[in-house]
Short mmCIF file of C-alpha atoms (C1' of nucleotides) in Angstrom, two decimals:
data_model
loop_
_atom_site.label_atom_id
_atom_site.label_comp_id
_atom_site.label_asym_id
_atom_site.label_seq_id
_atom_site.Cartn_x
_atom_site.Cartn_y
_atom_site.Cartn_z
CA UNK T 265 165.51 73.11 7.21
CA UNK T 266 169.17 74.40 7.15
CA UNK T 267 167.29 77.53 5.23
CA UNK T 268 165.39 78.61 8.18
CA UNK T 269 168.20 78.51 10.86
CA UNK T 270 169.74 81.86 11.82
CA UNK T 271 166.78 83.80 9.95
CA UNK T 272 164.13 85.16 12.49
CA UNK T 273 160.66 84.15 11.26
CA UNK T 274 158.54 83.97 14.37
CA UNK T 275 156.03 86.42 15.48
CA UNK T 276 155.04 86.67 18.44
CA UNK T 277 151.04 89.08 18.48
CA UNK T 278 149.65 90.16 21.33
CA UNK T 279 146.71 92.39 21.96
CA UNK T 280 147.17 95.44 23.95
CA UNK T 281 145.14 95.85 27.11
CA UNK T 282 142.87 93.71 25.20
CA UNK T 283 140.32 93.42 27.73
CA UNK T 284 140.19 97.39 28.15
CA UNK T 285 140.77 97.87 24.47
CA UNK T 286 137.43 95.77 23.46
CA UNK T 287 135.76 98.60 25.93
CA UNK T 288 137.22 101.43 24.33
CA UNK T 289 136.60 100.70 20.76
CA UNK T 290 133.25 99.48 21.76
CA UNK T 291 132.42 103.03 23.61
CA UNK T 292 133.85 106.31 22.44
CA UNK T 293 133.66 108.12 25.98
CA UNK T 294 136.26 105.98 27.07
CA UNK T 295 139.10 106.37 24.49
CA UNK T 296 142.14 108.45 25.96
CA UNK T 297 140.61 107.48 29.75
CA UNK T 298 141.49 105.03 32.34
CA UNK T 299 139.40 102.15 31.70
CA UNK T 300 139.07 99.17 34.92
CA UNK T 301 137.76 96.30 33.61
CA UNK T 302 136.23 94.35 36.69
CA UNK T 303 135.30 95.72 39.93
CA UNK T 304 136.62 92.72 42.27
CA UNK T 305 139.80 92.18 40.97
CA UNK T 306 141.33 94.20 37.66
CA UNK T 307 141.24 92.03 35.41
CA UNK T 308 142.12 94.43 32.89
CA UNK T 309 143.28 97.78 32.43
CA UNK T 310 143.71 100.69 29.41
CA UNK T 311 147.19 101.99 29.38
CA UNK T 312 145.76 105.46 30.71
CA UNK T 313 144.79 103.44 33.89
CA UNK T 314 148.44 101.58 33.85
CA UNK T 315 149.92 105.15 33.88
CA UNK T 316 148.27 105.82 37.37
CA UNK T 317 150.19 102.61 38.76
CA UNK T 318 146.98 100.41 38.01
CA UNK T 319 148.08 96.94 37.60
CA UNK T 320 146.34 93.67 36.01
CA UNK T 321 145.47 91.28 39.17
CA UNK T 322 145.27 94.24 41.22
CA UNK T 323 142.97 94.41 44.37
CA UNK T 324 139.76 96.73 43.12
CA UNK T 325 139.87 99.25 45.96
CA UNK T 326 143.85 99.77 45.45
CA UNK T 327 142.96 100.36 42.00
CA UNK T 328 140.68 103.09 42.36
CA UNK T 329 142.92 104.55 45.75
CA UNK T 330 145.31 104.86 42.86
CA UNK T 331 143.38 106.18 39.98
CA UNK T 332 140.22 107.69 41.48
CA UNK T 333 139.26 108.74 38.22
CA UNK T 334 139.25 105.67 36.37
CA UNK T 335 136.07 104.16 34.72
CA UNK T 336 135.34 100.93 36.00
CA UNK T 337 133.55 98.56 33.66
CA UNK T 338 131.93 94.85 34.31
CA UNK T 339 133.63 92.51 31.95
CA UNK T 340 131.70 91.51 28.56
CA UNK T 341 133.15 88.11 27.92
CA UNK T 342 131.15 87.48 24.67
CA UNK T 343 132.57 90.65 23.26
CA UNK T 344 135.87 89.67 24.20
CA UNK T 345 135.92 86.18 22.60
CA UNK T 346 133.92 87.70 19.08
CA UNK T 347 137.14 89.92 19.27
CA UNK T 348 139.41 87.18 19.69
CA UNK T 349 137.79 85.05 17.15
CA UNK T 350 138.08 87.93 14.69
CA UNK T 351 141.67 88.61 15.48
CA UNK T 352 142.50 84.94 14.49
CA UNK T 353 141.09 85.14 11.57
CA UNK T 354 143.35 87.99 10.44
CA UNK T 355 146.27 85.30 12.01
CA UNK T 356 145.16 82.09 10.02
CA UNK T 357 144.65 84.59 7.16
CA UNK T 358 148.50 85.65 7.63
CA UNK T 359 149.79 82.07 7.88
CA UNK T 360 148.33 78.60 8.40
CA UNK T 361 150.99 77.90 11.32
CA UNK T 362 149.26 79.69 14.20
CA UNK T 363 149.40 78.59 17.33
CA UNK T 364 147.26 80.41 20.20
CA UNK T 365 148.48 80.82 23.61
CA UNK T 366 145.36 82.76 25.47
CA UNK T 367 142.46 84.65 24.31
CA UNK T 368 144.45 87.54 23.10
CA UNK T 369 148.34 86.24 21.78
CA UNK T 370 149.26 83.78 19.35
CA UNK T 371 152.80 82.66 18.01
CA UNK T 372 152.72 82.70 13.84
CA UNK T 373 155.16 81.08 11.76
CA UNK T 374 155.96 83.12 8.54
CA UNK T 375 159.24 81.13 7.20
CA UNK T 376 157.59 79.64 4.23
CA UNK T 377 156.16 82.95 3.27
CA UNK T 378 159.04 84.92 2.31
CA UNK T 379 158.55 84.62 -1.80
CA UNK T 380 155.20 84.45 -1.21
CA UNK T 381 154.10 87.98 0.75
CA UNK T 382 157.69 89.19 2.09
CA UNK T 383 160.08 89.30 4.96
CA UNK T 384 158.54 88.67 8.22
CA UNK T 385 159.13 92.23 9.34
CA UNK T 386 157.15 93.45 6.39
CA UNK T 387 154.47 90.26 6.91
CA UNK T 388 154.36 91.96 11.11
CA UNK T 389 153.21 95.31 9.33
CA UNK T 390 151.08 94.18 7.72
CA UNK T 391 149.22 92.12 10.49
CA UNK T 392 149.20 95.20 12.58
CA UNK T 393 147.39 97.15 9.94
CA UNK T 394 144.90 94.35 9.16
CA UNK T 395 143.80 94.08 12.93
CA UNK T 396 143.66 98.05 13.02
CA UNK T 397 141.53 98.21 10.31
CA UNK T 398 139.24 94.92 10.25
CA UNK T 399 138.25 94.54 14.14
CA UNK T 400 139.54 97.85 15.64
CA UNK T 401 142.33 97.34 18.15
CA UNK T 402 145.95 97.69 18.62
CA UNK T 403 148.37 95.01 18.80
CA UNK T 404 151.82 94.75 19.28
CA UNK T 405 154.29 91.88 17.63
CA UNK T 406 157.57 91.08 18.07
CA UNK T 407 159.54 89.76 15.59
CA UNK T 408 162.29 86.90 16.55
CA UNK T 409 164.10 83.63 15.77
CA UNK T 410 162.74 81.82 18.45
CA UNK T 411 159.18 81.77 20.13
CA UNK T 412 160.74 82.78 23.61
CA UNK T 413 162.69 85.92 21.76
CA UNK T 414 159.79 87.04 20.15
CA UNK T 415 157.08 86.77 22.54
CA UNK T 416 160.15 89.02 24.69
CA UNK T 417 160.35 91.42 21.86
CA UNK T 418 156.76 91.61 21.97
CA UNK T 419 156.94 92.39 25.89
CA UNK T 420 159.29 95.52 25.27
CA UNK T 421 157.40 96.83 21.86
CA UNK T 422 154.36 97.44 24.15
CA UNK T 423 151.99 99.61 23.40
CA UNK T 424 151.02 99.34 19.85
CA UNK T 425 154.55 98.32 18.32
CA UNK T 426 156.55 96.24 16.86
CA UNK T 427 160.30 95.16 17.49
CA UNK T 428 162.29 93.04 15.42
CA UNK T 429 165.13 91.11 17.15
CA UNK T 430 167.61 90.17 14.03
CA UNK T 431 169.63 87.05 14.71
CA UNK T 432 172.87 88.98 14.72
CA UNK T 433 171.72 91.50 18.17
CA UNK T 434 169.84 88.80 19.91
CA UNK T 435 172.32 88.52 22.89
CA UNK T 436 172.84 92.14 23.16
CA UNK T 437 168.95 92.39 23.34
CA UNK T 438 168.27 89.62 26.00
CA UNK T 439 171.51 90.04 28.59
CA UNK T 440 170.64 93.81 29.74
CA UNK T 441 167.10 92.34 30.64
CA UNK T 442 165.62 91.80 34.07
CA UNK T 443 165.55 88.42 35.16
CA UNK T 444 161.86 88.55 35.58
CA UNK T 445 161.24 89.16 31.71
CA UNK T 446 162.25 85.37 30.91
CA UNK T 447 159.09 82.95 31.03
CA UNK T 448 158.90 80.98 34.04
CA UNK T 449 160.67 83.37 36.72
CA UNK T 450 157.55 84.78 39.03
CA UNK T 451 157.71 86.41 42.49
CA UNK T 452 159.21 83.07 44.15
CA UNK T 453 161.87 82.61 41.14
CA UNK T 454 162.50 86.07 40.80
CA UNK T 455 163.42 86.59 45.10
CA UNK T 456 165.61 83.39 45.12
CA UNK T 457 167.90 85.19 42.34
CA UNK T 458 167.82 88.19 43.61
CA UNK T 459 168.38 87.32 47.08
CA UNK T 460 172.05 86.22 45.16
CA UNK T 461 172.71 89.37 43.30
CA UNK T 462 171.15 88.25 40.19
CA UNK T 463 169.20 90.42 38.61
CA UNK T 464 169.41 90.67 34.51
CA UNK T 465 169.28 87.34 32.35
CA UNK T 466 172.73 88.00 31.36
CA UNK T 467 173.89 87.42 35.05
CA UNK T 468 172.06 84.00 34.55
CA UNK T 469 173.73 83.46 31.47
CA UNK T 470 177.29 83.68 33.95
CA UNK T 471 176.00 80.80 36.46
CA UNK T 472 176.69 77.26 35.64
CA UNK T 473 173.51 75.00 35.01
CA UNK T 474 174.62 72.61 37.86
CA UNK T 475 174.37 75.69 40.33
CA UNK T 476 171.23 77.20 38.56
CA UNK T 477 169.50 73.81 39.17
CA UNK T 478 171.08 73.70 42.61
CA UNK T 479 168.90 76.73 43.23
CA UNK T 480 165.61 76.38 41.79
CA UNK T 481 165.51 72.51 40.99
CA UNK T 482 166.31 70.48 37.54
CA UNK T 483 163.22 71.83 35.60
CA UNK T 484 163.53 75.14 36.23
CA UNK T 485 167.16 75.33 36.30
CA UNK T 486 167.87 73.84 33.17
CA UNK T 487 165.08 75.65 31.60
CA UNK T 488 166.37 79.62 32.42
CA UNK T 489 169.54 78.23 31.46
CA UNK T 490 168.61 77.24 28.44
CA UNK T 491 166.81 80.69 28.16
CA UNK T 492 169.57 82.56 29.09
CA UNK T 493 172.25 81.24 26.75
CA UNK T 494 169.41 81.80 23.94
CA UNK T 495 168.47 78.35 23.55
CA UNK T 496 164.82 77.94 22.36
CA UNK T 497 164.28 74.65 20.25
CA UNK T 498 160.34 74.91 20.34
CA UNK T 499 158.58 74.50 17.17
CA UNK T 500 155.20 77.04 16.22
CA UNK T 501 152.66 73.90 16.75
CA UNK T 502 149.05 73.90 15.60
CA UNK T 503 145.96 72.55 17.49
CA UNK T 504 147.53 72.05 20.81
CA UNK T 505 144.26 71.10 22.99
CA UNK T 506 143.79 71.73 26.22
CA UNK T 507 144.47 69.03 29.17
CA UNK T 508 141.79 70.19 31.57
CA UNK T 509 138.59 71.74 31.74
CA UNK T 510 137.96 73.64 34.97
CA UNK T 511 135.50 76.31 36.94
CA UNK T 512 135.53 77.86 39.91
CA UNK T 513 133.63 80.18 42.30
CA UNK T 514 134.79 83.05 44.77
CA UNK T 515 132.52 82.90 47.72
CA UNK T 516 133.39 85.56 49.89
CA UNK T 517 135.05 85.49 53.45
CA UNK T 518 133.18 83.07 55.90
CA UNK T 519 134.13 85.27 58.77
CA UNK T 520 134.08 81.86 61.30
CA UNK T 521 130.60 81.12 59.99
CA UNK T 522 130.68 77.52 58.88
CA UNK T 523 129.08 76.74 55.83
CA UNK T 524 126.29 74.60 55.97
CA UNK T 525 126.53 71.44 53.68
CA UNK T 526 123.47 72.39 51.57
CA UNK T 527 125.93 75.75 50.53
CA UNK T 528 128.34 73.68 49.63
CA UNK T 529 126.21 71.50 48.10
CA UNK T 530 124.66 73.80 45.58
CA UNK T 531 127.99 75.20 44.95
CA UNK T 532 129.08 71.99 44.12
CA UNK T 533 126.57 71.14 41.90
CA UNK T 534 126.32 74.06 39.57
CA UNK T 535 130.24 73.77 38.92
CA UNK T 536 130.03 70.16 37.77
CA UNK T 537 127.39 71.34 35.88
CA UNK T 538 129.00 74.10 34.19
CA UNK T 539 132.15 71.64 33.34
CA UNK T 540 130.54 68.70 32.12
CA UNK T 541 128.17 70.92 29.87
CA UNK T 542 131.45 72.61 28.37
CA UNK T 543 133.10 68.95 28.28
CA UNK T 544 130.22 67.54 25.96
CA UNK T 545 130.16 70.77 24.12
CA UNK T 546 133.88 69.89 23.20
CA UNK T 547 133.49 66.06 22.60
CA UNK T 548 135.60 65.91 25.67
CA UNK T 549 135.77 62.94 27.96
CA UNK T 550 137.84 63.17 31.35
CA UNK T 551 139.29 61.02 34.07
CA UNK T 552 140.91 62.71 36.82
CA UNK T 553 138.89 65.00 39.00
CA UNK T 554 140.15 67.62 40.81
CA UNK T 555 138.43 69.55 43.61
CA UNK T 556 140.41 72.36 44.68
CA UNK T 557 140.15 74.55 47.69
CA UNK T 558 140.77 78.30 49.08
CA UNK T 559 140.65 79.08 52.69
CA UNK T 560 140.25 82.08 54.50
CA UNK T 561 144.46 82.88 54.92
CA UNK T 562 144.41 82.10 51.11
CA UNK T 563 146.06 78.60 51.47
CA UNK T 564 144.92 76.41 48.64
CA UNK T 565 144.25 72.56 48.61
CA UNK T 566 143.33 70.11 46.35
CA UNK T 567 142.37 66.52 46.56
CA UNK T 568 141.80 64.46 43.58
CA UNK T 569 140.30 61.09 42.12
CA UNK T 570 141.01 58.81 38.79
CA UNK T 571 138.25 57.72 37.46
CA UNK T 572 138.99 54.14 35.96
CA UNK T 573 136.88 55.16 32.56
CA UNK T 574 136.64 58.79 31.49
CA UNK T 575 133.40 59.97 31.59
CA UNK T 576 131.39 63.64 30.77
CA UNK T 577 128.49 62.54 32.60
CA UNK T 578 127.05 65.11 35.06
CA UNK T 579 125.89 62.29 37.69
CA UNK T 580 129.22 60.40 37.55
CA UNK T 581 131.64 63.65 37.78
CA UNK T 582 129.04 64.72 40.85
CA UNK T 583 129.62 61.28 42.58
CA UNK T 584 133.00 61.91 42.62
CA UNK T 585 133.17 65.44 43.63
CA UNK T 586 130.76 64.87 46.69
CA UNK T 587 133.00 62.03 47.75
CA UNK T 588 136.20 64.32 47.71
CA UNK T 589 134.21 67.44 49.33
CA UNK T 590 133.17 64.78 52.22
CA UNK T 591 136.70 64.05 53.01
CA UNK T 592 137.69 68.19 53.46
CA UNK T 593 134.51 69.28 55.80
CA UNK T 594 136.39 69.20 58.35
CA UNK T 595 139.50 71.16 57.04
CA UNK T 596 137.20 73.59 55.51
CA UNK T 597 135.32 73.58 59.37
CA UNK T 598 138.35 74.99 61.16
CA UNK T 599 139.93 77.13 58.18
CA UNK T 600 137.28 78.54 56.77
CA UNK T 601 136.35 78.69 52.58
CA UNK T 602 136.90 81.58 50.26
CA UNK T 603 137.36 79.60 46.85
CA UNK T 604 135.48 76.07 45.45
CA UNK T 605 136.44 75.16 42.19
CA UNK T 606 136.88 71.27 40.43
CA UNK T 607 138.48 70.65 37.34
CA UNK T 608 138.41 67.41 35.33
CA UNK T 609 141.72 66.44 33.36
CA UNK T 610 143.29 63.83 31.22
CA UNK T 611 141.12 64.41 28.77
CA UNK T 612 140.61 62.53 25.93
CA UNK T 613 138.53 63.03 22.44
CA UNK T 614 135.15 61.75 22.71
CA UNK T 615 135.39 58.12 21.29
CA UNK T 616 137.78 59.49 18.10
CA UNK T 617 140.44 57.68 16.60
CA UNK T 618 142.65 59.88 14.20
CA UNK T 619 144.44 58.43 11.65
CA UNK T 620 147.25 60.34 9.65
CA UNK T 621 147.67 58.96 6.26
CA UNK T 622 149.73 60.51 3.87
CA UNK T 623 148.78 60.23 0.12
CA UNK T 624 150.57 61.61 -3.12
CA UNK T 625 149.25 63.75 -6.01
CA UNK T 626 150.22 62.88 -9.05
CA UNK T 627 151.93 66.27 -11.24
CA UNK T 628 149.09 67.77 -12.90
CA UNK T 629 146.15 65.74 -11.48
CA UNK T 630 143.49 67.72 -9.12
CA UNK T 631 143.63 67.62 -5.47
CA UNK T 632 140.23 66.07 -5.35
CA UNK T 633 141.40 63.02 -7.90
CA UNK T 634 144.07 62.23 -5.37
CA UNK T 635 142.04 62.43 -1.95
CA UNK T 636 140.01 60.04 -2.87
CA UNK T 637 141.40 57.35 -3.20
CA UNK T 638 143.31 58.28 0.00
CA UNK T 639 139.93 58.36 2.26
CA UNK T 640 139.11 54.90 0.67
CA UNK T 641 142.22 53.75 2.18
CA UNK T 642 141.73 55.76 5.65
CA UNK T 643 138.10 54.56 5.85
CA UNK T 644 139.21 50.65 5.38
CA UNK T 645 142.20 50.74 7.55
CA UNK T 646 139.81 52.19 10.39
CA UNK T 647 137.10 49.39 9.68
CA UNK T 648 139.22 46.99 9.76
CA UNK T 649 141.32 47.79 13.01
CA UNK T 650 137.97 48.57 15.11
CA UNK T 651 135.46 46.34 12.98
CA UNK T 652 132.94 48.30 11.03
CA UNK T 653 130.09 48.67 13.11
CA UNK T 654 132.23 50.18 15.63
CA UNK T 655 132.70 53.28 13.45
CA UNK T 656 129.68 55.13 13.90
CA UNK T 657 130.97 58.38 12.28
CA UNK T 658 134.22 59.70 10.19
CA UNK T 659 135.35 63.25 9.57
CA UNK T 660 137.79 64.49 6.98
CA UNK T 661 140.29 66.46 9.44
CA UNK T 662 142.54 69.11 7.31
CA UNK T 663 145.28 69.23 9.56
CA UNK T 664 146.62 73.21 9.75
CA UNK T 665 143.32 74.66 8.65
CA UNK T 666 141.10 73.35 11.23
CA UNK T 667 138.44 71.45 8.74
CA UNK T 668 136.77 69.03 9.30
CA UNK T 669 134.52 67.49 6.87
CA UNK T 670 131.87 64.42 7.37
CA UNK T 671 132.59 61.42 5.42
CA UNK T 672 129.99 58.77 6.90
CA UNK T 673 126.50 60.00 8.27
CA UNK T 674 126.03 59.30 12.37
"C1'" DT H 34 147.83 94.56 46.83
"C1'" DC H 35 144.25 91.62 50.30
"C1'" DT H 36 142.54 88.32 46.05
"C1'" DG H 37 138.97 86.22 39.65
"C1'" DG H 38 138.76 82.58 36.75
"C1'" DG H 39 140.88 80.05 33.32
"C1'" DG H 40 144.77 77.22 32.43
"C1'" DT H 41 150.02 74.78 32.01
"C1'" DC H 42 154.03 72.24 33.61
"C1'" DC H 43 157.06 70.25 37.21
"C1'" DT H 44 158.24 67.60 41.50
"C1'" DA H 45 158.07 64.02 44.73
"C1'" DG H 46 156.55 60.08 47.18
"C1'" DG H 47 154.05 55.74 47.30
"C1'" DA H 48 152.03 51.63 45.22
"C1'" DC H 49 152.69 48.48 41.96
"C1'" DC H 50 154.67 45.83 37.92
"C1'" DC H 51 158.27 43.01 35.41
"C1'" DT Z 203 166.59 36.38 53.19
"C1'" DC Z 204 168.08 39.94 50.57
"C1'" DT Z 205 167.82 42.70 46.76
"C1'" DG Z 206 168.71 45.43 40.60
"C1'" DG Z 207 167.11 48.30 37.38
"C1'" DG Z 208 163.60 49.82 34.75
"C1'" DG Z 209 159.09 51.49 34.37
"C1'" DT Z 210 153.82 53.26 35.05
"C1'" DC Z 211 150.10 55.34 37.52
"C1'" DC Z 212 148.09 58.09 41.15
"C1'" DT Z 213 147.90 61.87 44.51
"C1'" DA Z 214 149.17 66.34 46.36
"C1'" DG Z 215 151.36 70.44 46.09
"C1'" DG Z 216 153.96 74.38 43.99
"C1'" DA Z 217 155.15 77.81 40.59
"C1'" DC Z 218 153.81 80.19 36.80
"C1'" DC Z 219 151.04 82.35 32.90
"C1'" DC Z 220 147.18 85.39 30.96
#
DNA sequence: TCTGGGGTCCTAGGACCC
DNA sequence: TCTGGGGTCCTAGGACCC
């Protein structure tokens, strides 16, 4: 461990435009033009569009009032996950520590790669190269000895780049920054400093941590102080799974027009659908449902229900969604509805149990010869503290790489 | 800038428990 | 009749991220 402190072995890689990027690889009359992906809202835009003033989250119209020129595109989703997928591989093919933040960045370990393939600012080259070359699109990386520097470093490499932050010039780097650089200060965060005169991280840095969490409360307080003095503890962490699974629906304006209960009704119904198909598709039981609300001003509300036993059952998540919808009509009656969505949370794995069980390998002998005997053990201790009919089904889980291999029939 | 769809984490109060 | 100190769980809302 005391190896790895001070040296910066943390990449943070990040697609460019990735959305728009997809398009333009995909369809050579739209390299070196401003590509809109998503006619609503943009939900993605090429950098020639981003030159115009065209933002990400943008309003459609302003868009094109501000880049008349630009191609708009409807979003290809599948295309944009087979991308992602691919662009992982090249990761997990770089290191086994990968950890994925969103469809198109990933943090990457590369400390325990140094004999191996290099320095990290040699194993960042590389990566950039290898996604160039095997699925077509730029990416940038920053290079940093903490997640929250590099995925920074990333930020300010943009386009196509790559920025190393050595240990030595990491204050020098971060102090001259905006405040809204730092993860976790948005519009609200960002006005509350300002409104005070601060406006670079190192004028954060100057403020006590009692004062900072004066301002903006203990979580966020202590956090951008932390972030400001360069404190970053967090680890690169593997399989992180998600908490919730969720879907919404934009319905338009209601312009005073109630909607009739059968509207609601369907709406209703196809979400839970959606969700509980993409729960079972994930082994994924849930407990908590959420139904969550949009009015006409754009005021959101939720209301929510525990289950008392999770559940991915279309009928039972319905139930429980119709019951919380009842108790809004009225709300939604005067204020009108613009936005339906649910979301089901505190997931859990479908039935699983894992065990961790650590097992040696003698100098010499085969990995096989000592994971054996290993499952032998695993396989007993779970029989034994659930009884063995209860154990219906056992997978072999390789715990960086993501296998998983079946050890008992269903 | 007038608005998509997917998420995460934090806060705060109330009910309840020992 | 008054009252510690520790905790969990649930609900609702807010801020933020991509």
């Amino acid at each position: 461990v005391e190896a790895t402190v001070g040296r910066a072995t943390i990449l943070h890689a990040d697609l460019d435009a990735f959305y728009a990027s997809v398009e333009q690889r995909d369809d050579p009359r739209l390299r070196g033009r401003p590509v809109i992906v998503g006619g609503g809202v943009v939900l993605a835009c090429s950098y020639e569009a981003k030159a115009c003033g065209v933002k990400t989250a943008m309003g459609g119209k302003a868009a094109r009032r501000l880049c008349p020129q630009a191609i708009v595109v409807d979003p290809r989703m599948e295309a944009y996950s087979a991308a992602s997928t691919a662009v992982f591989e090249v990761f997990r093919n770089t290191t086994p520590l990968v950890e994925g933040i969103s469809i198109d960045e990933a943090f990457l370990d590369v400390g325990g790669l140094r004999r191996l393939v290099g320095t990290p600012t040699e194993i960042a080259v590389r990566l950039r190269r290898a996604v160039r070359a095997e699925v077509g699109l730029p990416i940038t990386v920053g290079v940093a000895r903490t997640k929250f520097l590099a995925k920074v470093a990333s930020a300010v490499g943009k386009p196509d780049g790559l920025l190393v932050v050595p240990p030595g010039a990491e204050t020098a780097f971060l102090h001259p920054l905006p405040i809204e650089r730092l993860w976790g200060v948005g519009p609200i965060t960002s006005r509350k400093l300002r409104d005070r005169g601060i406006r670079t991280v190192g004028d954060i840095a100057e403020i006590a941590e009692a004062n900072l969490v004066a301002m903006l409360g203990p979580g966020a307080g202590r956090h951008l102080h932390a972030l400001a003095h360069n404190r970053d503890p967090r680890h690169v962490t593997t399989n992180r799974r998600r908490g919730s699974i969720g879907s919404q629906r934009a319905l338009g304006f209601s312009h005073g027009r109630p909607r009739s209960a059968q509207e609601l009704d369907a709406v209703v119904v196809a979400l839970v659908d959606r969700v509980t198909r993409r729960m079972r598709a994930a082994d994924r039981l849930g407990r908590t449902i959420v139904l969550r609300l949009r009015f006409d001003d754009f005021a959101r509300a939720t209301r929510s229900h525990t289950l008392s036993e999770p559940t991915a059952h279309t009928s039972t998540v319905l139930a429980a969604v119709r019951a919380l919808l009842r108790g809004v009509l009225p709300m939604i009656a005067t204020r009108g509805l613009t936005q339906l969505g649910i979301s089901v949370g505190d997931l859990d794995d479908d039935g699983a149990v894992q065990l961790a069980l650590p097992f040696e390998r003698a100098a010499g002998s085969g990995l096989d010869a000592a994971i054996g005997p290993a499952l032998d053990v695993a396989l007993d201790e779970v029989r034994t503290r659930f009884g063995t009919a209860a154990v219906t089904r056992a997978v072999l889980l390789g715990r960086d790489q993501g296998l998983s291999v079946p050890l008992l029939p269903d």
